[in-house]
Every structure is written in C-alpha cells, then in structure tokens.
mmCIF file of C-alpha atoms and ligand atoms in Angstrom:
data_model
loop_
_atom_site.group_PDB
_atom_site.id
_atom_site.type_symbol
_atom_site.label_atom_id
_atom_site.label_comp_id
_atom_site.label_asym_id
_atom_site.label_seq_id
_atom_site.Cartn_x
_atom_site.Cartn_y
_atom_site.Cartn_z
ATOM 1 C CA UNK C 1 -19.859 95.595 -10.508
ATOM 2 C CA UNK C 2 -18.821 94.054 -13.805
ATOM 3 C CA UNK C 3 -21.347 91.523 -14.983
ATOM 4 C CA UNK C 4 -18.555 89.516 -16.680
ATOM 5 C CA UNK C 5 -15.297 89.232 -14.726
ATOM 6 C CA UNK C 6 -11.937 88.034 -15.916
ATOM 7 C CA UNK C 7 -8.360 87.706 -14.833
ATOM 8 C CA UNK C 8 -5.329 86.317 -16.624
ATOM 9 C CA UNK C 9 -2.949 84.108 -14.644
ATOM 10 C CA UNK C 10 -0.101 82.122 -16.199
ATOM 11 C CA UNK C 11 -1.611 82.372 -19.697
ATOM 12 C CA UNK C 12 -5.043 81.188 -18.563
ATOM 13 C CA UNK C 13 -7.922 83.644 -18.839
ATOM 14 C CA UNK C 14 -10.466 82.892 -16.152
ATOM 15 C CA UNK C 15 -13.739 84.445 -17.357
ATOM 16 C CA UNK C 16 -16.814 84.305 -15.182
ATOM 17 C CA UNK C 17 -20.505 84.995 -15.417
ATOM 18 C CA UNK C 18 -20.866 87.443 -12.592
ATOM 19 C CA UNK C 19 -24.534 87.810 -11.682
ATOM 20 C CA UNK C 20 -24.607 85.399 -8.776
ATOM 21 C CA UNK C 21 -27.675 87.058 -7.259
ATOM 22 C CA UNK C 22 -29.589 86.094 -10.451
ATOM 23 C CA UNK C 23 -27.860 82.739 -10.740
ATOM 24 C CA UNK C 24 -25.847 84.123 -13.697
ATOM 25 C CA UNK C 25 -28.907 84.237 -15.939
ATOM 26 C CA UNK C 26 -27.924 85.601 -19.337
ATOM 27 C CA UNK C 27 -29.491 89.046 -19.746
ATOM 28 C CA UNK C 28 -28.949 91.213 -22.857
ATOM 29 C CA UNK C 29 -26.440 93.294 -20.872
ATOM 30 C CA UNK C 30 -24.491 90.170 -19.900
ATOM 31 C CA UNK C 31 -24.490 88.953 -23.490
ATOM 32 C CA UNK C 32 -23.122 92.241 -24.769
ATOM 33 C CA UNK C 33 -20.496 92.364 -22.053
ATOM 34 C CA UNK C 34 -19.400 88.768 -22.759
ATOM 35 C CA UNK C 35 -18.914 89.563 -26.444
ATOM 36 C CA UNK C 36 -16.667 92.503 -25.477
ATOM 37 C CA UNK C 37 -14.595 90.407 -23.113
ATOM 38 C CA UNK C 38 -14.201 87.593 -25.655
ATOM 39 C CA UNK C 39 -13.093 90.086 -28.273
ATOM 40 C CA UNK C 40 -10.567 91.623 -25.890
ATOM 41 C CA UNK C 41 -9.004 88.265 -25.012
ATOM 42 C CA UNK C 42 -9.104 86.415 -28.368
ATOM 43 C CA UNK C 43 -5.912 87.788 -29.825
ATOM 44 C CA UNK C 44 -4.244 88.816 -26.585
ATOM 45 C CA UNK C 45 -0.819 87.122 -26.611
ATOM 46 C CA UNK C 46 -0.888 86.779 -22.827
ATOM 47 C CA UNK C 47 -3.756 84.296 -23.163
ATOM 48 C CA UNK C 48 -3.258 80.685 -24.267
ATOM 49 C CA UNK C 49 -6.431 79.077 -22.892
ATOM 50 C CA UNK C 50 -9.826 80.539 -21.888
ATOM 51 C CA UNK C 51 -11.846 79.043 -19.014
ATOM 52 C CA UNK C 52 -15.540 80.009 -18.637
ATOM 53 C CA UNK C 53 -17.028 79.642 -15.174
ATOM 54 C CA UNK C 54 -19.634 81.201 -12.913
ATOM 55 C CA UNK C 55 -19.627 83.126 -9.627
ATOM 56 C CA UNK C 56 -21.731 81.747 -6.795
ATOM 57 C CA UNK C 57 -23.908 78.658 -7.002
ATOM 58 C CA UNK C 58 -24.621 78.686 -10.745
ATOM 59 C CA UNK C 59 -22.647 78.288 -13.952
ATOM 60 C CA UNK C 60 -25.646 79.895 -15.620
ATOM 61 C CA UNK C 61 -29.387 79.514 -15.022
ATOM 62 C CA UNK C 62 -29.885 79.985 -18.767
ATOM 63 C CA UNK C 63 -31.617 82.912 -20.416
ATOM 64 C CA UNK C 64 -32.935 85.682 -18.195
ATOM 65 C CA UNK C 65 -36.692 85.013 -18.317
ATOM 66 C CA UNK C 66 -37.537 88.570 -17.414
ATOM 67 C CA UNK C 67 -34.933 90.649 -19.273
ATOM 68 C CA UNK C 68 -34.233 88.380 -22.223
ATOM 69 C CA UNK C 69 -37.748 87.104 -22.878
ATOM 70 C CA UNK C 70 -40.435 89.271 -21.346
ATOM 71 C CA UNK C 71 -38.769 92.671 -21.772
ATOM 72 C CA UNK C 72 -37.361 92.108 -25.267
ATOM 73 C CA UNK C 73 -40.598 90.528 -26.452
ATOM 74 C CA UNK C 74 -42.320 93.702 -25.329
ATOM 75 C CA UNK C 75 -40.151 95.575 -27.837
ATOM 76 C CA UNK C 76 -41.521 93.509 -30.784
ATOM 77 C CA UNK C 77 -39.740 91.459 -33.394
ATOM 78 C CA UNK C 78 -36.813 93.898 -33.706
ATOM 79 C CA UNK C 79 -36.101 93.576 -29.993
ATOM 80 C CA UNK C 80 -36.375 89.805 -30.090
ATOM 81 C CA UNK C 81 -34.010 89.459 -33.055
ATOM 82 C CA UNK C 82 -31.473 91.805 -31.551
ATOM 83 C CA UNK C 83 -31.423 89.918 -28.260
ATOM 84 C CA UNK C 84 -31.014 86.642 -30.160
ATOM 85 C CA UNK C 85 -28.151 87.927 -32.258
ATOM 86 C CA UNK C 86 -26.379 89.212 -29.120
ATOM 87 C CA UNK C 87 -26.557 85.886 -27.357
ATOM 88 C CA UNK C 88 -26.084 83.541 -30.355
ATOM 89 C CA UNK C 89 -23.282 85.877 -31.472
ATOM 90 C CA UNK C 90 -20.990 85.290 -28.503
ATOM 91 C CA UNK C 91 -21.780 81.580 -28.396
ATOM 92 C CA UNK C 92 -20.766 81.369 -32.075
ATOM 93 C CA UNK C 93 -17.596 83.377 -31.423
ATOM 94 C CA UNK C 94 -16.787 80.942 -28.611
ATOM 95 C CA UNK C 95 -17.452 77.886 -30.801
ATOM 96 C CA UNK C 96 -14.822 79.035 -33.261
ATOM 97 C CA UNK C 97 -12.608 80.796 -30.750
ATOM 98 C CA UNK C 98 -8.930 81.243 -31.629
ATOM 99 C CA UNK C 99 -7.808 79.846 -28.249
ATOM 100 C CA UNK C 100 -8.820 76.500 -26.696
ATOM 101 C CA UNK C 101 -11.688 76.831 -24.231
ATOM 102 C CA UNK C 102 -12.816 74.936 -21.173
ATOM 103 C CA UNK C 103 -16.170 75.204 -19.435
ATOM 104 C CA UNK C 104 -15.547 74.896 -15.661
ATOM 105 C CA UNK C 105 -19.111 74.152 -14.555
ATOM 106 C CA UNK C 106 -19.373 75.028 -10.902
ATOM 107 C CA UNK C 107 -23.179 74.767 -10.421
ATOM 108 C CA UNK C 108 -26.535 75.094 -12.103
ATOM 109 C CA UNK C 109 -26.613 74.902 -15.925
ATOM 110 C CA UNK C 110 -29.967 75.329 -17.597
ATOM 111 C CA UNK C 111 -31.508 75.736 -21.041
ATOM 112 C CA UNK C 112 -29.764 78.495 -22.922
ATOM 113 C CA UNK C 113 -26.633 77.633 -20.906
ATOM 114 C CA UNK C 114 -26.242 74.609 -23.168
ATOM 115 C CA UNK C 115 -25.208 77.050 -25.926
ATOM 116 C CA UNK C 116 -21.998 78.253 -24.305
ATOM 117 C CA UNK C 117 -21.479 74.825 -22.714
ATOM 118 C CA UNK C 118 -21.320 73.304 -26.207
ATOM 119 C CA UNK C 119 -19.257 76.213 -27.477
ATOM 120 C CA UNK C 120 -16.465 75.404 -25.066
ATOM 121 C CA UNK C 121 -14.144 72.735 -26.455
ATOM 122 C CA UNK C 122 -13.942 70.832 -23.182
ATOM 123 C CA UNK C 123 -16.160 70.749 -20.067
ATOM 124 C CA UNK C 124 -15.262 69.768 -16.545
ATOM 125 C CA UNK C 125 -17.942 70.006 -13.845
ATOM 126 C CA UNK C 126 -18.074 69.876 -10.129
ATOM 127 C CA UNK C 127 -19.940 66.856 -8.773
ATOM 128 C CA UNK C 128 -22.348 69.400 -7.289
ATOM 129 C CA UNK C 129 -23.345 70.833 -10.696
ATOM 130 C CA UNK C 130 -26.813 70.079 -12.061
ATOM 131 C CA UNK C 131 -27.986 70.235 -15.661
ATOM 132 C CA UNK C 132 -31.462 70.667 -17.104
ATOM 133 C CA UNK C 133 -33.303 71.419 -20.299
ATOM 134 C CA UNK C 134 -35.975 73.159 -18.283
ATOM 135 C CA UNK C 135 -37.651 74.839 -21.253
ATOM 136 C CA UNK C 136 -40.488 72.321 -21.241
ATOM 137 C CA UNK C 137 -41.157 73.154 -17.581
ATOM 138 C CA UNK C 138 -42.179 76.700 -18.475
ATOM 139 C CA UNK C 139 -43.774 75.973 -21.799
ATOM 140 C CA UNK C 140 -41.281 76.315 -24.634
ATOM 141 C CA UNK C 141 -39.097 73.998 -26.688
ATOM 142 C CA UNK C 142 -35.315 74.020 -26.120
ATOM 143 C CA UNK C 143 -34.407 76.777 -28.569
ATOM 144 C CA UNK C 144 -31.266 78.844 -29.094
ATOM 145 C CA UNK C 145 -29.456 75.756 -30.306
ATOM 146 C CA UNK C 146 -30.135 73.735 -27.115
ATOM 147 C CA UNK C 147 -31.998 70.971 -29.003
ATOM 148 C CA UNK C 148 -29.134 70.750 -31.451
ATOM 149 C CA UNK C 149 -26.646 70.507 -28.576
ATOM 150 C CA UNK C 150 -28.684 67.684 -27.001
ATOM 151 C CA UNK C 151 -28.934 65.703 -30.250
ATOM 152 C CA UNK C 152 -25.253 66.270 -31.131
ATOM 153 C CA UNK C 153 -23.963 65.152 -27.744
ATOM 154 C CA UNK C 154 -26.532 62.730 -26.325
ATOM 155 C CA UNK C 155 -28.109 59.576 -27.685
ATOM 156 C CA UNK C 156 -31.576 60.036 -29.197
ATOM 157 C CA UNK C 157 -33.226 58.309 -26.196
ATOM 158 C CA UNK C 158 -31.339 60.417 -23.656
ATOM 159 C CA UNK C 159 -31.937 63.660 -25.608
ATOM 160 C CA UNK C 160 -35.614 62.880 -25.866
ATOM 161 C CA UNK C 161 -35.936 62.013 -22.187
ATOM 162 C CA UNK C 162 -33.939 65.087 -21.091
ATOM 163 C CA UNK C 163 -35.883 67.540 -23.274
ATOM 164 C CA UNK C 164 -39.340 66.036 -22.726
ATOM 165 C CA UNK C 165 -39.254 65.591 -18.967
ATOM 166 C CA UNK C 166 -37.253 68.699 -17.995
ATOM 167 C CA UNK C 167 -35.718 66.559 -15.247
ATOM 168 C CA UNK C 168 -32.425 67.572 -13.733
ATOM 169 C CA UNK C 169 -29.409 65.338 -14.132
ATOM 170 C CA UNK C 170 -26.385 65.450 -11.884
ATOM 171 C CA UNK C 171 -22.785 65.892 -13.117
ATOM 172 C CA UNK C 172 -22.006 62.181 -12.990
ATOM 173 C CA UNK C 173 -24.858 61.437 -15.362
ATOM 174 C CA UNK C 174 -23.900 64.407 -17.544
ATOM 175 C CA UNK C 175 -20.451 62.817 -17.935
ATOM 176 C CA UNK C 176 -22.005 59.396 -18.680
ATOM 177 C CA UNK C 177 -24.205 61.054 -21.339
ATOM 178 C CA UNK C 178 -21.150 62.885 -22.847
ATOM 179 C CA UNK C 179 -22.630 66.322 -22.113
ATOM 180 C CA UNK C 180 -19.332 67.059 -20.312
ATOM 181 C CA UNK C 181 -15.932 65.373 -20.220
ATOM 182 C CA UNK C 182 -15.778 64.564 -16.529
ATOM 183 C CA UNK C 183 -17.094 65.416 -13.066
ATOM 184 C CA UNK C 184 -14.787 65.981 -10.118
ATOM 185 C CA UNK C 185 -15.262 66.837 -6.453
ATOM 186 C CA UNK C 186 -15.770 70.588 -6.006
ATOM 187 C CA UNK C 187 -12.497 71.005 -4.088
ATOM 188 C CA UNK C 188 -10.594 69.553 -7.078
ATOM 189 C CA UNK C 189 -12.418 71.487 -9.776
ATOM 190 C CA UNK C 190 -10.016 74.404 -10.265
ATOM 191 C CA UNK C 191 -6.927 72.169 -9.949
ATOM 192 C CA UNK C 192 -8.204 69.735 -12.553
ATOM 193 C CA UNK C 193 -9.098 72.537 -14.974
ATOM 194 C CA UNK C 194 -5.711 74.199 -14.383
ATOM 195 C CA UNK C 195 -3.969 70.878 -15.087
ATOM 196 C CA UNK C 196 -5.939 70.471 -18.318
ATOM 197 C CA UNK C 197 -5.207 74.054 -19.380
ATOM 198 C CA UNK C 198 -1.536 73.490 -18.746
ATOM 199 C CA UNK C 199 -1.525 70.475 -21.005
ATOM 200 C CA UNK C 200 -3.069 72.635 -23.770
ATOM 201 C CA UNK C 201 -0.549 75.418 -23.161
ATOM 202 C CA UNK C 202 2.248 73.064 -24.102
ATOM 203 C CA UNK C 203 0.771 72.329 -27.519
ATOM 204 C CA UNK C 204 1.411 74.116 -30.783
ATOM 205 C CA UNK C 205 -1.334 76.820 -30.814
ATOM 206 C CA UNK C 206 -1.788 76.779 -34.586
ATOM 207 C CA UNK C 207 -2.273 72.970 -34.554
ATOM 208 C CA UNK C 208 -4.723 73.294 -31.638
ATOM 209 C CA UNK C 209 -6.946 75.779 -33.435
ATOM 210 C CA UNK C 210 -6.904 73.662 -36.587
ATOM 211 C CA UNK C 211 -7.700 70.551 -34.564
ATOM 212 C CA UNK C 212 -10.652 71.968 -32.629
ATOM 213 C CA UNK C 213 -12.195 73.390 -35.780
ATOM 214 C CA UNK C 214 -11.679 70.069 -37.614
ATOM 215 C CA UNK C 215 -13.439 68.099 -34.864
ATOM 216 C CA UNK C 216 -16.492 70.362 -35.135
ATOM 217 C CA UNK C 217 -16.474 70.520 -38.956
ATOM 218 C CA UNK C 218 -15.878 66.947 -39.976
ATOM 219 C CA UNK C 219 -18.630 65.451 -37.778
ATOM 220 C CA UNK C 220 -21.093 66.633 -40.444
ATOM 221 C CA UNK C 221 -19.109 65.526 -43.481
ATOM 222 C CA UNK C 222 -18.897 62.344 -45.506
ATOM 223 C CA UNK C 223 -15.569 60.523 -45.177
ATOM 224 C CA UNK C 224 -14.377 61.821 -48.548
ATOM 225 C CA UNK C 225 -15.317 65.412 -47.784
ATOM 226 C CA UNK C 226 -13.602 65.172 -44.442
ATOM 227 C CA UNK C 227 -10.459 63.775 -46.051
ATOM 228 C CA UNK C 228 -10.398 66.710 -48.427
ATOM 229 C CA UNK C 229 -11.146 69.293 -45.726
ATOM 230 C CA UNK C 230 -8.394 67.908 -43.510
ATOM 231 C CA UNK C 231 -5.774 68.050 -46.297
ATOM 232 C CA UNK C 232 -6.693 71.663 -46.904
ATOM 233 C CA UNK C 233 -6.886 72.532 -43.207
ATOM 234 C CA UNK C 234 -3.370 71.129 -42.594
ATOM 235 C CA UNK C 235 -2.003 72.982 -45.611
ATOM 236 C CA UNK C 236 -3.604 76.212 -44.368
ATOM 237 C CA UNK C 237 -2.166 75.630 -40.902
ATOM 238 C CA UNK C 238 1.273 75.054 -42.487
ATOM 239 C CA UNK C 239 1.163 78.527 -43.991
ATOM 240 C CA UNK C 240 0.839 80.001 -40.500
ATOM 241 C CA UNK C 241 3.223 77.637 -38.814
ATOM 242 C CA UNK C 242 5.854 76.450 -41.276
ATOM 243 C CA UNK C 243 8.383 75.358 -38.681
ATOM 244 C CA UNK C 244 6.401 73.899 -35.837
ATOM 245 C CA UNK C 245 5.784 70.431 -37.141
ATOM 246 C CA UNK C 246 9.254 70.250 -38.688
ATOM 247 C CA UNK C 247 10.679 71.034 -35.276
ATOM 248 C CA UNK C 248 8.526 68.308 -33.764
ATOM 249 C CA UNK C 249 9.854 65.768 -36.266
ATOM 250 C CA UNK C 250 13.429 67.028 -35.688
ATOM 251 C CA UNK C 251 13.192 66.563 -31.917
ATOM 252 C CA UNK C 252 11.856 63.040 -32.395
ATOM 253 C CA UNK C 253 13.909 61.707 -35.290
ATOM 254 C CA UNK C 254 17.225 63.588 -35.000
ATOM 255 C CA UNK C 255 17.504 64.746 -31.413
ATOM 256 C CA UNK C 256 15.570 61.825 -29.893
ATOM 257 C CA UNK C 257 14.470 64.131 -27.037
ATOM 258 C CA UNK C 258 10.818 63.108 -27.013
ATOM 259 C CA UNK C 259 8.373 60.527 -28.387
ATOM 260 C CA UNK C 260 5.126 62.031 -29.841
ATOM 261 C CA UNK C 261 3.126 59.023 -28.622
ATOM 262 C CA UNK C 262 4.118 59.830 -25.045
ATOM 263 C CA UNK C 263 4.509 63.596 -24.737
ATOM 264 C CA UNK C 264 4.621 66.931 -26.593
ATOM 265 C CA UNK C 265 7.603 68.465 -28.418
ATOM 266 C CA UNK C 266 9.277 71.477 -26.869
ATOM 267 C CA UNK C 267 7.707 74.514 -28.552
HETATM 268 N N1 ACO E 1 -34.071 84.299 -15.393
HETATM 269 C C1 ACO E 1 -34.295 85.355 -14.616
HETATM 270 N N2 ACO E 1 -34.072 85.379 -13.302
HETATM 271 C C2 ACO E 1 -33.561 84.281 -12.776
HETATM 272 C C3 ACO E 1 -33.248 83.140 -13.475
HETATM 273 C C4 ACO E 1 -33.527 83.181 -14.907
HETATM 274 N N3 ACO E 1 -33.249 82.140 -15.696
HETATM 275 N N4 ACO E 1 -32.797 82.159 -12.671
HETATM 276 C C5 ACO E 1 -32.776 82.721 -11.445
HETATM 277 N N5 ACO E 1 -33.252 83.977 -11.485
HETATM 278 C C6 ACO E 1 -33.439 84.911 -10.375
HETATM 279 C C7 ACO E 1 -34.639 84.609 -9.512
HETATM 280 O O1 ACO E 1 -35.805 85.163 -10.085
HETATM 281 C C8 ACO E 1 -34.224 85.258 -8.205
HETATM 282 O O2 ACO E 1 -34.425 86.655 -8.350
HETATM 283 P P1 ACO E 1 -34.934 87.513 -7.059
HETATM 284 O O3 ACO E 1 -33.859 87.370 -6.055
HETATM 285 O O4 ACO E 1 -35.055 88.912 -7.598
HETATM 286 O O5 ACO E 1 -36.236 86.935 -6.647
HETATM 287 C C9 ACO E 1 -32.747 85.049 -8.150
HETATM 288 O O6 ACO E 1 -32.319 84.789 -9.482
HETATM 289 C C10 ACO E 1 -32.346 83.841 -7.321
HETATM 290 O O7 ACO E 1 -33.109 82.721 -7.763
HETATM 291 P P2 ACO E 1 -33.740 81.640 -6.785
HETATM 292 O O8 ACO E 1 -34.736 80.887 -7.592
HETATM 293 O O9 ACO E 1 -34.176 82.264 -5.567
HETATM 294 O O10 ACO E 1 -32.407 80.758 -6.514
HETATM 295 P P3 ACO E 1 -32.301 79.215 -6.053
HETATM 296 O O11 ACO E 1 -30.851 79.053 -5.749
HETATM 297 O O12 ACO E 1 -33.291 78.880 -5.005
HETATM 298 O O13 ACO E 1 -32.640 78.355 -7.360
HETATM 299 C C11 ACO E 1 -32.477 77.829 -9.716
HETATM 300 C C12 ACO E 1 -31.757 78.351 -8.424
HETATM 301 C C13 ACO E 1 -32.834 76.344 -9.552
HETATM 302 C C14 ACO E 1 -31.445 78.046 -10.823
HETATM 303 C C15 ACO E 1 -33.763 78.661 -9.961
HETATM 304 O O14 ACO E 1 -33.447 80.055 -9.842
HETATM 305 C C16 ACO E 1 -34.362 78.442 -11.311
HETATM 306 O O15 ACO E 1 -35.117 77.473 -11.517
HETATM 307 N N6 ACO E 1 -34.046 79.321 -12.292
HETATM 308 C C17 ACO E 1 -34.558 79.176 -13.667
HETATM 309 C C18 ACO E 1 -33.759 78.116 -14.405
HETATM 310 C C19 ACO E 1 -34.336 77.987 -15.814
HETATM 311 O O16 ACO E 1 -35.245 77.221 -16.042
HETATM 312 N N7 ACO E 1 -33.808 78.818 -16.716
HETATM 313 C C20 ACO E 1 -34.335 78.972 -18.061
HETATM 314 C C21 ACO E 1 -33.860 77.866 -18.912
HETATM 315 S S1 ACO E 1 -34.659 77.915 -20.501
HETATM 316 C C22 ACO E 1 -33.773 79.012 -21.407
HETATM 317 O O17 ACO E 1 -32.669 79.412 -21.052
HETATM 318 C C23 ACO E 1 -34.287 79.368 -22.756
#
C-alpha cells in the first residue's frame, strides 16, 4: 500500500494522505513519500492544480506521536533534526509550489497538520471536519510552524484561545476564523473543490504562480518594499510569459471578446 496516493484527472492532481488506520498521522516515511510525490508532480505538464486530501476519517491527525516523536527522539539530536527537515521540507515545498494548491479537508486536522494546511493556497473543508491545536493537551507548545500559522491566520485572541485550551473547533468556526476559506456539506466537498480547481485551470499559470508568491511575500513587507517587490515580480513574470498579458489586453480592447472584470481571457 502506498502511504501517499495520487491520481491525475483533467489536469487536477488528487494527492492523499493514505494511512487511514492511523488517521493519516505524519510519520517520517509518509513525509519522505510526500516529498517524492510533490517532486514528481511539480513540473508535470499534465498537472495544473494540486489538491491535498486524506483517506478515511482524517485529513491528518498531525505528527505521528510514536514514529515522529518517540522513535526519532530515541535516535538523538541527529534523528530529531532529520525528521524535522523531512517534514518541514515538504511543507516548505508546498508553500512555494509551482502549481496552485487546494487543501480539501475531509476530516480531523490536528497540530502539525496546520503546516501543510497553511502551505496550501486555498482550503475548503467538509462541515464534518474538526480542527485542533492539540499540542497543549499532551504537553508541548504548537511547534513546527503551527504557532506561526495560528498567528498569521487568526486574531490574537482566537489564536491564544485555540492554542491554550486545545479545544476542537468545527469547520464553520474554522471558516469564521479564516483558518480555511469555506466549509461545505460533505457530499458537496469534491464538487466544490473541482469547481474551484477548474477556475484556476483557466488562468494564466505564470501569473498564478507570481500572484500566490506575492500574497505570501508582501504580507511581511512595508508598503514601499511591497511596491518594489511587485514591480520586480511582474517584470520577472513577463520574462517567462511575454505574450500572455498582451493577449489578454488584445482580447479585451481589440476583439472585445471578454471583460477582465467579469471573466478570464482565453489562454
Ligand atoms: N500519532 C500516532 N498515532 C496516531 C495518531 C498520531 N497523531 N493519531 C491517531 N493515531 C493512531 C492511534 O494510536 C490508533 O492506532 P492503533 O489502531 O494502533 O491503536 C489509530 O491511529 C486510530 O486512532 P483512534 O484514536 O482509535 O481513532 P479515533 O477515530 O477514535 O480518533 C483522533 C481520532 C481524534 C484523531 C485521535 O486518534 C487522536 O486524538 N489522535 C491524536 C491527534 C493529535 O493530537 N495529534 C498530534 C497533534 S500535535 C503535533 O502534530 C505536533
């Protein structure tokens, strides 16, 4: 059984955590396998959008407490650092992934799971999904970036409450708190994610990559630094895609076949 599954359908790569019997807890093996799969798909021309989901009742129950913590700690500092670099490594790859990414959160999402949740550009959850920074419940702080995720996405009060109490929140509250984009009934989850992926598939891919990176980068910049970054980012994107935006202007101004305020140009 492969611990990370994927299939490509109509330019969407459906990647899933596949350890349902362990609620998709992230073990070192799973982390290594996920990195391989992400590498395989990143520059595959058959893939336009990547969706990350989970088999069974969990998206992911976070880090594997036995294999990731107990067993790697038993190997000493070298083992700990290696396990960290394997997990943080694929989350980082996913944060800056070449293709747009959507977390399709089908169930439980705990602790370390906030790393890949944040790495995905967009997140849609089933109303049945539940989220928790459960670290405090077993005696650690939310590490592996989870505290940073909470403070980036939630208000200070909500982040503090969430991290200090370890209480679960449901998907509706997760959407209210901006941890995810929206929550939908479970029977609509795949259709809604497909619909969203199809919107992204119609966009200029060079502009999409530049846009998603810009959203992450500029949030930490002053206005003037952001202005400068965005000029340079657009000019860099132009060097990969000289014709795309000119074609968009042509279809609007000359052909009058679309209006950019209302839809996307025909790529
Ligand atoms: N690490 C290791 N094993 C896990 C994990 C985990 N994070 N989560 C579940 N499992 C294992 C269980 O030990 C159990 O194994 P077993 O069948 O060999 O006994 C199996 O998965 C099924 O788990 P259950 O608890 O029986 O499943 P249930 O559906 O009743 O509950 C739930 C699901 C709520 C997710 C529960 O398993 C749980 O609380 N898991 C831990 C969640 C958590 O706090 N994760 C750590 C976050 S902190 C961090 O990531 C740094």
